mmCIF file of C-alpha atoms in Angstrom:
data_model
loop_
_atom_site.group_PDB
_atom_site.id
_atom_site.type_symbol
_atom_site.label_atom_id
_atom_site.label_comp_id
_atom_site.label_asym_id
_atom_site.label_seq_id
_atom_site.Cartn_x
_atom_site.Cartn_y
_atom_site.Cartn_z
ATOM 1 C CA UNK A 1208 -52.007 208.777 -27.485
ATOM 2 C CA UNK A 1209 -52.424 205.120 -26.592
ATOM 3 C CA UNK A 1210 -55.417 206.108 -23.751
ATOM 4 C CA UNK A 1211 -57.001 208.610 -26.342
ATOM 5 C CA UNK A 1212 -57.301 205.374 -28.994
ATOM 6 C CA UNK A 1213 -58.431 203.009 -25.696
ATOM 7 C CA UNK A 1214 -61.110 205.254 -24.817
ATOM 8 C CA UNK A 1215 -62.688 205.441 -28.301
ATOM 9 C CA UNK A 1216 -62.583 201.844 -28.598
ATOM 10 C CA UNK A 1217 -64.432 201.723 -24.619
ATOM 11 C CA UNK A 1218 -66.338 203.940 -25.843
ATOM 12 C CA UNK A 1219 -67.558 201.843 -29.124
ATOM 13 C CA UNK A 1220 -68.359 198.928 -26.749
ATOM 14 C CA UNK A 1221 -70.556 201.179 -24.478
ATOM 15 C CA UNK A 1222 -72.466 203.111 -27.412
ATOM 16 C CA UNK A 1223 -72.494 200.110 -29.960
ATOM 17 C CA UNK A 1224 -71.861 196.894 -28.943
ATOM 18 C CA UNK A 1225 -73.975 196.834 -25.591
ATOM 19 C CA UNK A 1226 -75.877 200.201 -26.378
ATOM 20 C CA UNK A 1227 -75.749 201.263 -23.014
ATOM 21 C CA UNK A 1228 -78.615 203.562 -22.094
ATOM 22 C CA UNK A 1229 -78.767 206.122 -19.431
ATOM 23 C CA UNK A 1230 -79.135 204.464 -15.481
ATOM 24 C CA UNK A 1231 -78.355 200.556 -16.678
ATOM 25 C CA UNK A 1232 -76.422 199.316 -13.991
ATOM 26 C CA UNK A 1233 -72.664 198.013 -15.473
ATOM 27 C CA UNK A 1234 -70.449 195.531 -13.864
ATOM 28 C CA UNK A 1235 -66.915 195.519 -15.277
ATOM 29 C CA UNK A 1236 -64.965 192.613 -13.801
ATOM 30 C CA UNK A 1237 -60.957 192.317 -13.837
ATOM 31 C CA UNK A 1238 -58.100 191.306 -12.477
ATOM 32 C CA UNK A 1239 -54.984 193.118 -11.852
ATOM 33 C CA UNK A 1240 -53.459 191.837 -15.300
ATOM 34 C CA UNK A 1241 -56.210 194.298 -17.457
ATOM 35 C CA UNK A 1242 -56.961 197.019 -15.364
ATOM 36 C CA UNK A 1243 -56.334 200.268 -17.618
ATOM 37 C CA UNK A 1244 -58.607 198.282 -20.097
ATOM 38 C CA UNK A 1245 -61.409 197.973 -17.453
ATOM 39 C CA UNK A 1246 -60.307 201.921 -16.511
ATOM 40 C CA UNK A 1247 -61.541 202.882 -20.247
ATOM 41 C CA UNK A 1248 -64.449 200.905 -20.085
ATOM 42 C CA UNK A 1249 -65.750 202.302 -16.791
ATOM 43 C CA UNK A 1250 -64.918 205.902 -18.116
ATOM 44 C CA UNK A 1251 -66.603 204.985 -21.241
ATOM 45 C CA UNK A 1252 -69.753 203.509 -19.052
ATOM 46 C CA UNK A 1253 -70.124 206.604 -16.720
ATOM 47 C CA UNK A 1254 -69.803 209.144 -19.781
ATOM 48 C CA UNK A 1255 -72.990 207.403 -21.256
ATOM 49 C CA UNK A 1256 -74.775 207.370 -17.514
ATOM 50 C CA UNK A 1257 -74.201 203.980 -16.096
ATOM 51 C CA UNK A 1258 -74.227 203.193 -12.904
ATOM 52 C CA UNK A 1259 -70.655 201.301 -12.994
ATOM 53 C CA UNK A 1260 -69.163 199.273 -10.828
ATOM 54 C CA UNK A 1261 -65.855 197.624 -11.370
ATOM 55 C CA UNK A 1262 -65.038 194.468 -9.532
ATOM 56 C CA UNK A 1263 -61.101 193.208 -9.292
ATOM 57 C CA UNK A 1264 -60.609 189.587 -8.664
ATOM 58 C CA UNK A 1265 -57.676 186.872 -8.302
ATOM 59 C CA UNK A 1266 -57.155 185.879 -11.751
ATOM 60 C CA UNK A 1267 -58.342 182.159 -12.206
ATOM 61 C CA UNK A 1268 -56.578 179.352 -12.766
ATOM 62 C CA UNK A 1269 -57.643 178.232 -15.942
ATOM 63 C CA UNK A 1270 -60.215 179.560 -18.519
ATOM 64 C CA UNK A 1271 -63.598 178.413 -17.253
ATOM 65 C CA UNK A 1272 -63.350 178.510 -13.291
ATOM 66 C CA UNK A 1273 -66.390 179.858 -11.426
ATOM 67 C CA UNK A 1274 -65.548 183.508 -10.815
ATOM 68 C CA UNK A 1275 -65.799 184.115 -6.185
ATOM 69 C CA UNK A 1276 -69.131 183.973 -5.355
ATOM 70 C CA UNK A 1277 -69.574 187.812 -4.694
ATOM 71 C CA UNK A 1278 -69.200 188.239 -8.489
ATOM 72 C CA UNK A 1279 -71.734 185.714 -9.477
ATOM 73 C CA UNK A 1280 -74.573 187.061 -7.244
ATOM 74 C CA UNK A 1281 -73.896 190.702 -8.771
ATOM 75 C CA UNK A 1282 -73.401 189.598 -12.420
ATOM 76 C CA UNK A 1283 -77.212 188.609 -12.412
ATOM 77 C CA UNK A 1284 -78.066 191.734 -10.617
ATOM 78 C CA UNK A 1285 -76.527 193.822 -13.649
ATOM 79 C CA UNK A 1286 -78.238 194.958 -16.997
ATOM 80 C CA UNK A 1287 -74.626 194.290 -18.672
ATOM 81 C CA UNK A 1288 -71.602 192.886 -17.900
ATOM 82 C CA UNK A 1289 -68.090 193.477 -19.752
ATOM 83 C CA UNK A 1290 -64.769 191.080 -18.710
ATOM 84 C CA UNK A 1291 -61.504 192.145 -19.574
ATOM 85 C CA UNK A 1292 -59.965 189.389 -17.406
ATOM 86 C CA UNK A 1293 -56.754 187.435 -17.862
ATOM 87 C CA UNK A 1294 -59.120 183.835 -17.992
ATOM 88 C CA UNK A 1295 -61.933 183.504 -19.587
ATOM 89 C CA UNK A 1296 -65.529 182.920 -17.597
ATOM 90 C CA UNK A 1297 -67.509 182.912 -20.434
ATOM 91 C CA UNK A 1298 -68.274 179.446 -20.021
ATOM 92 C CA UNK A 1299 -69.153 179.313 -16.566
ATOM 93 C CA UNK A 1300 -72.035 178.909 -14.504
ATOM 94 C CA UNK A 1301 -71.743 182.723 -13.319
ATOM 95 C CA UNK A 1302 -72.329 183.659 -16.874
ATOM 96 C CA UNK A 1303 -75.085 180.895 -17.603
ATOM 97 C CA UNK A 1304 -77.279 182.187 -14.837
ATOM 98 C CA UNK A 1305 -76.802 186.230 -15.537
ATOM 99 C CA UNK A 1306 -77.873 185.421 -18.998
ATOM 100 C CA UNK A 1307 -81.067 183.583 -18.122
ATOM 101 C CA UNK A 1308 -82.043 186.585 -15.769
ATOM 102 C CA UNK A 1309 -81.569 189.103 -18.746
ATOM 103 C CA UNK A 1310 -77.832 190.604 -18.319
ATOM 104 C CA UNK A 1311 -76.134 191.774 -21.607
ATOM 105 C CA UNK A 1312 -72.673 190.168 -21.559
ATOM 106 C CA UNK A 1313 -69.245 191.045 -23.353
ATOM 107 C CA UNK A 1314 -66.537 188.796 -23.125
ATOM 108 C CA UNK A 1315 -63.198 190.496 -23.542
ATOM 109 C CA UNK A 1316 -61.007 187.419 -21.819
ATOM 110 C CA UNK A 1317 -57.439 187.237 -23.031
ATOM 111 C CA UNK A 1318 -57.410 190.592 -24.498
ATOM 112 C CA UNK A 1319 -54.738 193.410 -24.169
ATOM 113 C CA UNK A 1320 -54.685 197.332 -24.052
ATOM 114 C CA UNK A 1321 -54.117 197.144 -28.314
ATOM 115 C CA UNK A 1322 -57.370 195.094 -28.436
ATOM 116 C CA UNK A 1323 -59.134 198.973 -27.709
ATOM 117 C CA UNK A 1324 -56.481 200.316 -30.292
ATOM 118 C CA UNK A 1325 -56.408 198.808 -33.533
ATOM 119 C CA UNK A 1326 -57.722 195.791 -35.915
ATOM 120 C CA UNK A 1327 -61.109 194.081 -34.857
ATOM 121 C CA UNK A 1328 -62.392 196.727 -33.297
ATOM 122 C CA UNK A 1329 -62.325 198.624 -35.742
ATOM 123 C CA UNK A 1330 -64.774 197.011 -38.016
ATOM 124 C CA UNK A 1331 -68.469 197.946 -38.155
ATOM 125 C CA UNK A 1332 -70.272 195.350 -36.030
ATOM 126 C CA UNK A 1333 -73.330 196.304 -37.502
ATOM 127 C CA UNK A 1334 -72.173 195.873 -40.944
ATOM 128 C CA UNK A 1335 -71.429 192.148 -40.249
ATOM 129 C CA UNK A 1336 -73.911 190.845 -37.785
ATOM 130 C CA UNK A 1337 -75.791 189.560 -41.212
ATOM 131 C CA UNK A 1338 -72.929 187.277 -41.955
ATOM 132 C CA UNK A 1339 -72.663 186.081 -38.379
ATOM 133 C CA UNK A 1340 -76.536 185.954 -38.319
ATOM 134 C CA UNK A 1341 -76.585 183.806 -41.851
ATOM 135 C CA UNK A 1342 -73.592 181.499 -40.728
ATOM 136 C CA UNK A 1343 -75.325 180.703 -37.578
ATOM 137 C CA UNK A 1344 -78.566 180.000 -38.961
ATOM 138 C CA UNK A 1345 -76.776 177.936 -41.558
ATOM 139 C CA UNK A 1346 -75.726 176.205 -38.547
ATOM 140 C CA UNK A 1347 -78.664 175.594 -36.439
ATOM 141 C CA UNK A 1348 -80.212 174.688 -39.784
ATOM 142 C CA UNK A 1349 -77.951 172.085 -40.704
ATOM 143 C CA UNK A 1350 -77.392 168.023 -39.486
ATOM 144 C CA UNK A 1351 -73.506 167.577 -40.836
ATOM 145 C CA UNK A 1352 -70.267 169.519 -41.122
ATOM 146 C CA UNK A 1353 -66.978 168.329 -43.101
ATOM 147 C CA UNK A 1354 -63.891 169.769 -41.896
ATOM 148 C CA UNK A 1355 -60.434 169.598 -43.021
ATOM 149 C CA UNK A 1356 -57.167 171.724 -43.609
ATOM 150 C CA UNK A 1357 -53.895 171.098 -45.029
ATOM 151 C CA UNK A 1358 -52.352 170.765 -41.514
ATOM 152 C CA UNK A 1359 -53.941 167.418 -41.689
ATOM 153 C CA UNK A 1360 -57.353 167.886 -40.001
ATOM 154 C CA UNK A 1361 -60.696 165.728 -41.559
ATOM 155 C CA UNK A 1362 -63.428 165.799 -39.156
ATOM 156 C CA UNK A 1363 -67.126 164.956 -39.805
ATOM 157 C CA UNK A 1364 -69.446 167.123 -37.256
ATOM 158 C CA UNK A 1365 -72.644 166.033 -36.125
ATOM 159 C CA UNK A 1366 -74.999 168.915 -35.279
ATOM 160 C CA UNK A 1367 -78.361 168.107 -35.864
ATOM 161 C CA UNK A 1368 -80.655 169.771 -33.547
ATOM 162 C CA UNK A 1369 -78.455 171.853 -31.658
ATOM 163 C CA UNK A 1370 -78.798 176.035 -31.893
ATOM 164 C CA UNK A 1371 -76.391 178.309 -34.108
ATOM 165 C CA UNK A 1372 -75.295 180.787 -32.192
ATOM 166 C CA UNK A 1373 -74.320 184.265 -33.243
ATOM 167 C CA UNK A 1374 -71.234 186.285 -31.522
ATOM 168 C CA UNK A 1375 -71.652 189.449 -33.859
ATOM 169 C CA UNK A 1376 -70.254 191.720 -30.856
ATOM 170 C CA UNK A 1377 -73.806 192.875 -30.421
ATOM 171 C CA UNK A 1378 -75.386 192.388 -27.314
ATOM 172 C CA UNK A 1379 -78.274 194.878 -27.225
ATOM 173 C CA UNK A 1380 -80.844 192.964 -26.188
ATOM 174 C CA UNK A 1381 -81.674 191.151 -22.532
ATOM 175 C CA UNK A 1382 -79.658 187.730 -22.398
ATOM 176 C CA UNK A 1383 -77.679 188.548 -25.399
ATOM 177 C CA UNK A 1384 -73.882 186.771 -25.228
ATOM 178 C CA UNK A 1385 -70.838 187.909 -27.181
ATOM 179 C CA UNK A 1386 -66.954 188.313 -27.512
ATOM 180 C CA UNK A 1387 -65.589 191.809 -28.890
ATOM 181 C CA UNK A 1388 -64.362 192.133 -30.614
ATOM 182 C CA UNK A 1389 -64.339 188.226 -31.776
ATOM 183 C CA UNK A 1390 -66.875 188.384 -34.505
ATOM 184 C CA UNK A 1391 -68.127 184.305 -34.988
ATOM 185 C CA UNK A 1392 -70.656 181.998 -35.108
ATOM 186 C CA UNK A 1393 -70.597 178.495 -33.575
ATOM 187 C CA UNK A 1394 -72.402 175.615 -32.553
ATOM 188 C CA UNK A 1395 -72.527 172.782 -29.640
ATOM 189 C CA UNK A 1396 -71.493 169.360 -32.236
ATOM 190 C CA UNK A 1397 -73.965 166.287 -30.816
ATOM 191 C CA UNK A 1398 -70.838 164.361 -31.576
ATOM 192 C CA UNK A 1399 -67.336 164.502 -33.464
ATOM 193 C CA UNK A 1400 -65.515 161.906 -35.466
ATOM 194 C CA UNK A 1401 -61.754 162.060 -36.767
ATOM 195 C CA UNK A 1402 -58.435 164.142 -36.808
ATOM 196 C CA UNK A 1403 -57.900 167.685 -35.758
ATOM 197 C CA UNK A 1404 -54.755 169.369 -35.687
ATOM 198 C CA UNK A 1405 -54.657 172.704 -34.460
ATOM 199 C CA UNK A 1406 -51.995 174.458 -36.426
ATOM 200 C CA UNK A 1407 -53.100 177.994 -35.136
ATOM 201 C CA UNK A 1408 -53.076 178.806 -31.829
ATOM 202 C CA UNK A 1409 -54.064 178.031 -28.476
ATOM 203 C CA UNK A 1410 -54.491 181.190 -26.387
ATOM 204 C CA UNK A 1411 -55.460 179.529 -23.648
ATOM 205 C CA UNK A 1412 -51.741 178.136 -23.879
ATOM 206 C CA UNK A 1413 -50.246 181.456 -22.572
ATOM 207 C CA UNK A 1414 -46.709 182.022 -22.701
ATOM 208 C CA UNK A 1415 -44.159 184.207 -24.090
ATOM 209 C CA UNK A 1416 -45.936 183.272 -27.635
ATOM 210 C CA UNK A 1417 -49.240 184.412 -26.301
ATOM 211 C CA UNK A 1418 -50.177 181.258 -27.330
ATOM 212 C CA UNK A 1419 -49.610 181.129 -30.979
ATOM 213 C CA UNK A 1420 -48.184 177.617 -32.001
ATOM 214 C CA UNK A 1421 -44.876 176.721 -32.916
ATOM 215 C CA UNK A 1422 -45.871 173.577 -34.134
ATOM 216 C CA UNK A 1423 -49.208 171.935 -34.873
ATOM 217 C CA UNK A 1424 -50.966 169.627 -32.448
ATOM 218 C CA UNK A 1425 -52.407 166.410 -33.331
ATOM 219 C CA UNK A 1426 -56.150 165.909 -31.631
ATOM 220 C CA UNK A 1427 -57.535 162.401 -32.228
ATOM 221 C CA UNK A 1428 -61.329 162.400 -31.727
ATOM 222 C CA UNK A 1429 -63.987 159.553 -31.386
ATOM 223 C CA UNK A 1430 -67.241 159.764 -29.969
ATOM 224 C CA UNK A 1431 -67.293 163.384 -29.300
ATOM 225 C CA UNK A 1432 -63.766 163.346 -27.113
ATOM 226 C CA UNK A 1433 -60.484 163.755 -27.565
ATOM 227 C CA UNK A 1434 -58.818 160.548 -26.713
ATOM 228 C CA UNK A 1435 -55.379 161.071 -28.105
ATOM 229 C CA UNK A 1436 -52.740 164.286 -28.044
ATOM 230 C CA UNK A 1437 -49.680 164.114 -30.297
ATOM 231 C CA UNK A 1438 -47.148 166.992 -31.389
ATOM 232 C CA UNK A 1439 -44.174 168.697 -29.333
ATOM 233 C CA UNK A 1440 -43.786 171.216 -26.867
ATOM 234 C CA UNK A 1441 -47.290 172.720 -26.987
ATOM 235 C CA UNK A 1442 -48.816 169.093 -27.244
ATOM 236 C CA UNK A 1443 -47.379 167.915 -24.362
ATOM 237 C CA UNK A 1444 -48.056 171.622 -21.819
ATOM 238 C CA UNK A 1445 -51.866 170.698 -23.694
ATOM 239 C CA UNK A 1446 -52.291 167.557 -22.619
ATOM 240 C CA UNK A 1447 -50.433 168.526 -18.944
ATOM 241 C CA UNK A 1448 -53.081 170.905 -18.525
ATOM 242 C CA UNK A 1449 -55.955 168.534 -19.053
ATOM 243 C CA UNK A 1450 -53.914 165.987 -16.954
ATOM 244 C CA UNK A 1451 -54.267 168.918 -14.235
ATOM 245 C CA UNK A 1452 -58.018 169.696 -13.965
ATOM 246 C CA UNK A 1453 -58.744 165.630 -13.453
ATOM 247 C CA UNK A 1454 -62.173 165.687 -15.256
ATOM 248 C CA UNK A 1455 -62.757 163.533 -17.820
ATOM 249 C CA UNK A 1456 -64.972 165.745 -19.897
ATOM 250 C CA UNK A 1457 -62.073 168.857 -20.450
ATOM 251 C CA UNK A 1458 -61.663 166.477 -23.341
ATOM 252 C CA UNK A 1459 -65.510 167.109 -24.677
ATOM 253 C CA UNK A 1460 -65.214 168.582 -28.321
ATOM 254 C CA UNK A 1461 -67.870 171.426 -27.380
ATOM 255 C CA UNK A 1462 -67.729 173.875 -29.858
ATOM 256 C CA UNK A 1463 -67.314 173.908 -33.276
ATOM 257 C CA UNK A 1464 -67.062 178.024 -34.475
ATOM 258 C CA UNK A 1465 -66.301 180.448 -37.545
ATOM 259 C CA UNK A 1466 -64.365 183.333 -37.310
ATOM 260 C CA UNK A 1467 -66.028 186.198 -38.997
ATOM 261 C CA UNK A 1468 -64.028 189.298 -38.631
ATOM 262 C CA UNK A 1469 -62.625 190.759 -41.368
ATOM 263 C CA UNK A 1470 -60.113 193.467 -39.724
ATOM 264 C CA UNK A 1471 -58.410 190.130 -37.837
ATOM 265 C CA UNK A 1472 -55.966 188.310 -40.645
ATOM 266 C CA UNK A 1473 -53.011 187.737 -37.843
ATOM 267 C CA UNK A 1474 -53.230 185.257 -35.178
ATOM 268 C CA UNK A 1475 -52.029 187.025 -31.916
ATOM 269 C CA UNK A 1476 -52.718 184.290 -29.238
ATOM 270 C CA UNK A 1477 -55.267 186.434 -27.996
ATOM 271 C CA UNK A 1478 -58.400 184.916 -27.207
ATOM 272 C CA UNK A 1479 -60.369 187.560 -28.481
ATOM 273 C CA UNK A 1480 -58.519 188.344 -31.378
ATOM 274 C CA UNK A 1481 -57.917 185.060 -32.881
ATOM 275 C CA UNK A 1482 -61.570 183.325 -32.358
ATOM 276 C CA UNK A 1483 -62.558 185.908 -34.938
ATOM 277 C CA UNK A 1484 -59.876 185.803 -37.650
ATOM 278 C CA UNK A 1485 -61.500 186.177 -40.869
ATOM 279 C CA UNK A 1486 -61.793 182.665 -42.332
ATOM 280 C CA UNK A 1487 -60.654 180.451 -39.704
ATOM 281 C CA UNK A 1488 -62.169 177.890 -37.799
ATOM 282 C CA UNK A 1489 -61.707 176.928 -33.188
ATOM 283 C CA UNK A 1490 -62.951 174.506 -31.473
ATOM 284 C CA UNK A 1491 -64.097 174.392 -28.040
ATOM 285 C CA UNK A 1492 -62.918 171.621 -25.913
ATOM 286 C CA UNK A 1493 -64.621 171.064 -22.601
ATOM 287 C CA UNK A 1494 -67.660 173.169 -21.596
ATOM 288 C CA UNK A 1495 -70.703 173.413 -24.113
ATOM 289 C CA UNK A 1496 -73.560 173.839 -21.832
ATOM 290 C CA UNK A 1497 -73.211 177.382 -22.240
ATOM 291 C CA UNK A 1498 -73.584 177.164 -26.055
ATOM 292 C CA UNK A 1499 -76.811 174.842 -26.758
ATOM 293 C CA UNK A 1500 -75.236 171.484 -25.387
ATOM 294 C CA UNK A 1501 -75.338 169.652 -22.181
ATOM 295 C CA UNK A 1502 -71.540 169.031 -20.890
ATOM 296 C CA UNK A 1503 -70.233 171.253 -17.610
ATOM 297 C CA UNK A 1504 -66.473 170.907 -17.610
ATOM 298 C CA UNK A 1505 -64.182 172.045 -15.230
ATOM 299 C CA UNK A 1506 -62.292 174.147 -18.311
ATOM 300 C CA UNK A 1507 -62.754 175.330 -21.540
ATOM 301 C CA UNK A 1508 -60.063 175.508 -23.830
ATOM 302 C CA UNK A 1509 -60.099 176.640 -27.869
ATOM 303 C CA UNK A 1510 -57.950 175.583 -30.520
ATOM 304 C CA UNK A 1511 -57.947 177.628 -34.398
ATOM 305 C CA UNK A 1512 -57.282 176.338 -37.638
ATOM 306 C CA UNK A 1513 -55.732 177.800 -40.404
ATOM 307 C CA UNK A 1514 -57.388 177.596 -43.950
ATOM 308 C CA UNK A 1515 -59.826 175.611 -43.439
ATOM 309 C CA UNK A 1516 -62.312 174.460 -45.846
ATOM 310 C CA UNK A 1517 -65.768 173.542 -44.382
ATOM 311 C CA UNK A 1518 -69.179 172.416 -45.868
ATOM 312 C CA UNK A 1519 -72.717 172.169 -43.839
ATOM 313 C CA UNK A 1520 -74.363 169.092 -45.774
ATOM 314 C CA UNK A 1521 -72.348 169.553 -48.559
ATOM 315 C CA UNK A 1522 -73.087 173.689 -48.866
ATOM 316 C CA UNK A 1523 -69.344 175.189 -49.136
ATOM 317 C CA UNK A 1524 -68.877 177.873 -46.566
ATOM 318 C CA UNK A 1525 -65.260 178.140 -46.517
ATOM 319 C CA UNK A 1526 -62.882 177.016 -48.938
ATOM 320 C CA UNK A 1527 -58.650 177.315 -47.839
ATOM 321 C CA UNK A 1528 -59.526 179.642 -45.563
ATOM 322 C CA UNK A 1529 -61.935 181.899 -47.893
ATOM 323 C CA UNK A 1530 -65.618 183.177 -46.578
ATOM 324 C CA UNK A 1531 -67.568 181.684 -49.397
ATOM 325 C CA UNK A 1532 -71.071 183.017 -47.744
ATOM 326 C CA UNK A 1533 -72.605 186.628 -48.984
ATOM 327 C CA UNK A 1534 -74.677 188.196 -46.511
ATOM 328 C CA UNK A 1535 -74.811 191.413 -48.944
ATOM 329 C CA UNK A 1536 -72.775 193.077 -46.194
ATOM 330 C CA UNK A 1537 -70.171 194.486 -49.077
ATOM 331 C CA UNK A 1538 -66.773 194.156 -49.586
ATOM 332 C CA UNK A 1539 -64.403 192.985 -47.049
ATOM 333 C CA UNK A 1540 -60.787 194.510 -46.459
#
């Protein structure tokens, strides 16, 4: 039963997500943590005629490292790209370059086998890629954010001049980015001023919680970094793996998103799972050259907020956590 519901949900991110056509050459990358989930998406490839490829490799060390060399060079020679891999190389140079030479790419970093079962992916991407469209224009279009939650966070978010990005898990189009099934839009902040606390998750913080937060960690921010940690146990294995990758900008506040799936109400610790909870808000700390600004990090970590309420000069968009925005894409579950 459980490959039957994986190979429909392979299958919706080969017809619909990446609309793979007949001859497009598909690279799958994984590592020997997700291989039945690159299995069903290779099956799922050659049913629609792809020439597919799948490509195993050491998992990384942390989410952002350069995938081997090998990888990079045939990434650019692909028309699309899926990653089910244990660490995410979304924000990597690998990824950067495919992009600019036209690959399609799907980020499925951090998932699980249930990720092809049940919840996100079972919304209609094309229902919602208004929303995400809107929200990221709303974005790109706007100069200041105000943040805060009742955790404690009260941020003010430069982002004049910087592109809104949309992660509708549609990538039909040459160059065309996104997580599945992750539904959000987000934007590179210029600069970031205040208190976060991340009351969430942190998938990247991968344990025997998956990364889901028993209790909330306290982010000072000024000038665009983070230059204090506070909270317990997850606080301190945070900060430890900054400590670790000795580069002053893993502390960059990169990415400010919105998670815009409506199937995802449960944080998992699953990067692809919770960066699109319905209603919730990540940031990106570390790389954002991959998303419209200028910093290369040597990691990129993401941190999500619970019921947030967030304005874009002074225009409501969420309120405790509810999606104030109508796209006219219906009702949501």
């Amino acid at each position: 039963m459980n490959a039957m519901l994986m190979a429909k949900g392979a299958e919706k991110i080969i017809r619909r997500c990446v609309k793979a056509r007949e001859s497009e050459k598909l690279l799958i990358i994984t590592d020997p943590t997700l291989i039945s989930v690159a299995e069903a998406l290779s099956a799922a490839g050659e049913t629609a005629g792809c020439e597919t490829v799948v490509s195993i490799m050491r998992p990384r060390e942390w989410d952002g490292e350069e995938p081997p060399a090998v990888i990079t060079g045939a990434m650019a020679a692909a028309d699309i790209v899926i990653f089910p891999t244990m660490r995410d190389i979304a924000h990597t140079a690998a990824t950067k370059n495919a992009l600019k030479q036209g690959t399609r790419i799907v980020s499925m970093a951090g998932c699980a086998p249930e990720i092809l079962m049940e919840g996100g992916i079972e919304e209609d991407f094309d229902r919602m890629k208004p929303l995400c469209d809107l929200v990221a224009e709303m974005l790109g279009d706007g100069s200041e954010v105000r943040l805060t939650n009742p955790a404690g966070t009260d941020v003010v978010i430069n982002i004049q001049g910087r592109p809104g990005n949309s992660h509708c898990c549609v990538a039909d189009k040459p160059g065309i980015f996104t997580g599945v099934p992750n539904i959000e839009a987000n934007i590179a902040p210029v600069n970031v001023e205040g208190t976060i606390v991340i009351d969430g998750s942190v998938p990247n913080l991968r344990g025997a919680e998956r990364g889901v937060l028993r209790e909330p960690i306290k982010l000072t921010v000024k000038n665009g970094s983070v230059v204090a940690v506070e909270g317990g146990t997850d606080a301190r294995n945070l900060d430890t793996l900054w400590n670790a990758q000795k580069d002053p900008s893993v502390y960059h506040v990169a990415q400010l998103a919105l998670g815009l799936n409506p199937r995802i109400r449960t944080l998992t610790g699953l990067i692809v799972n919770d960066h699109g909870a319905w209603g919730t808000v990540h940031f990106g700390i570390g790389t954002s050259a991959n998303l419209g600004g200028h910093v290369k990090a040597k990691g990129h970590i993401d941190g999500i907020l619970r019921r947030p309420t967030l304005s874009i000069d002074g225009k409501p968009v969420l309120a405790d956590g509810h999606v104030l925005v109508d796209a006219g894409t219906g009702e949501y579950p």
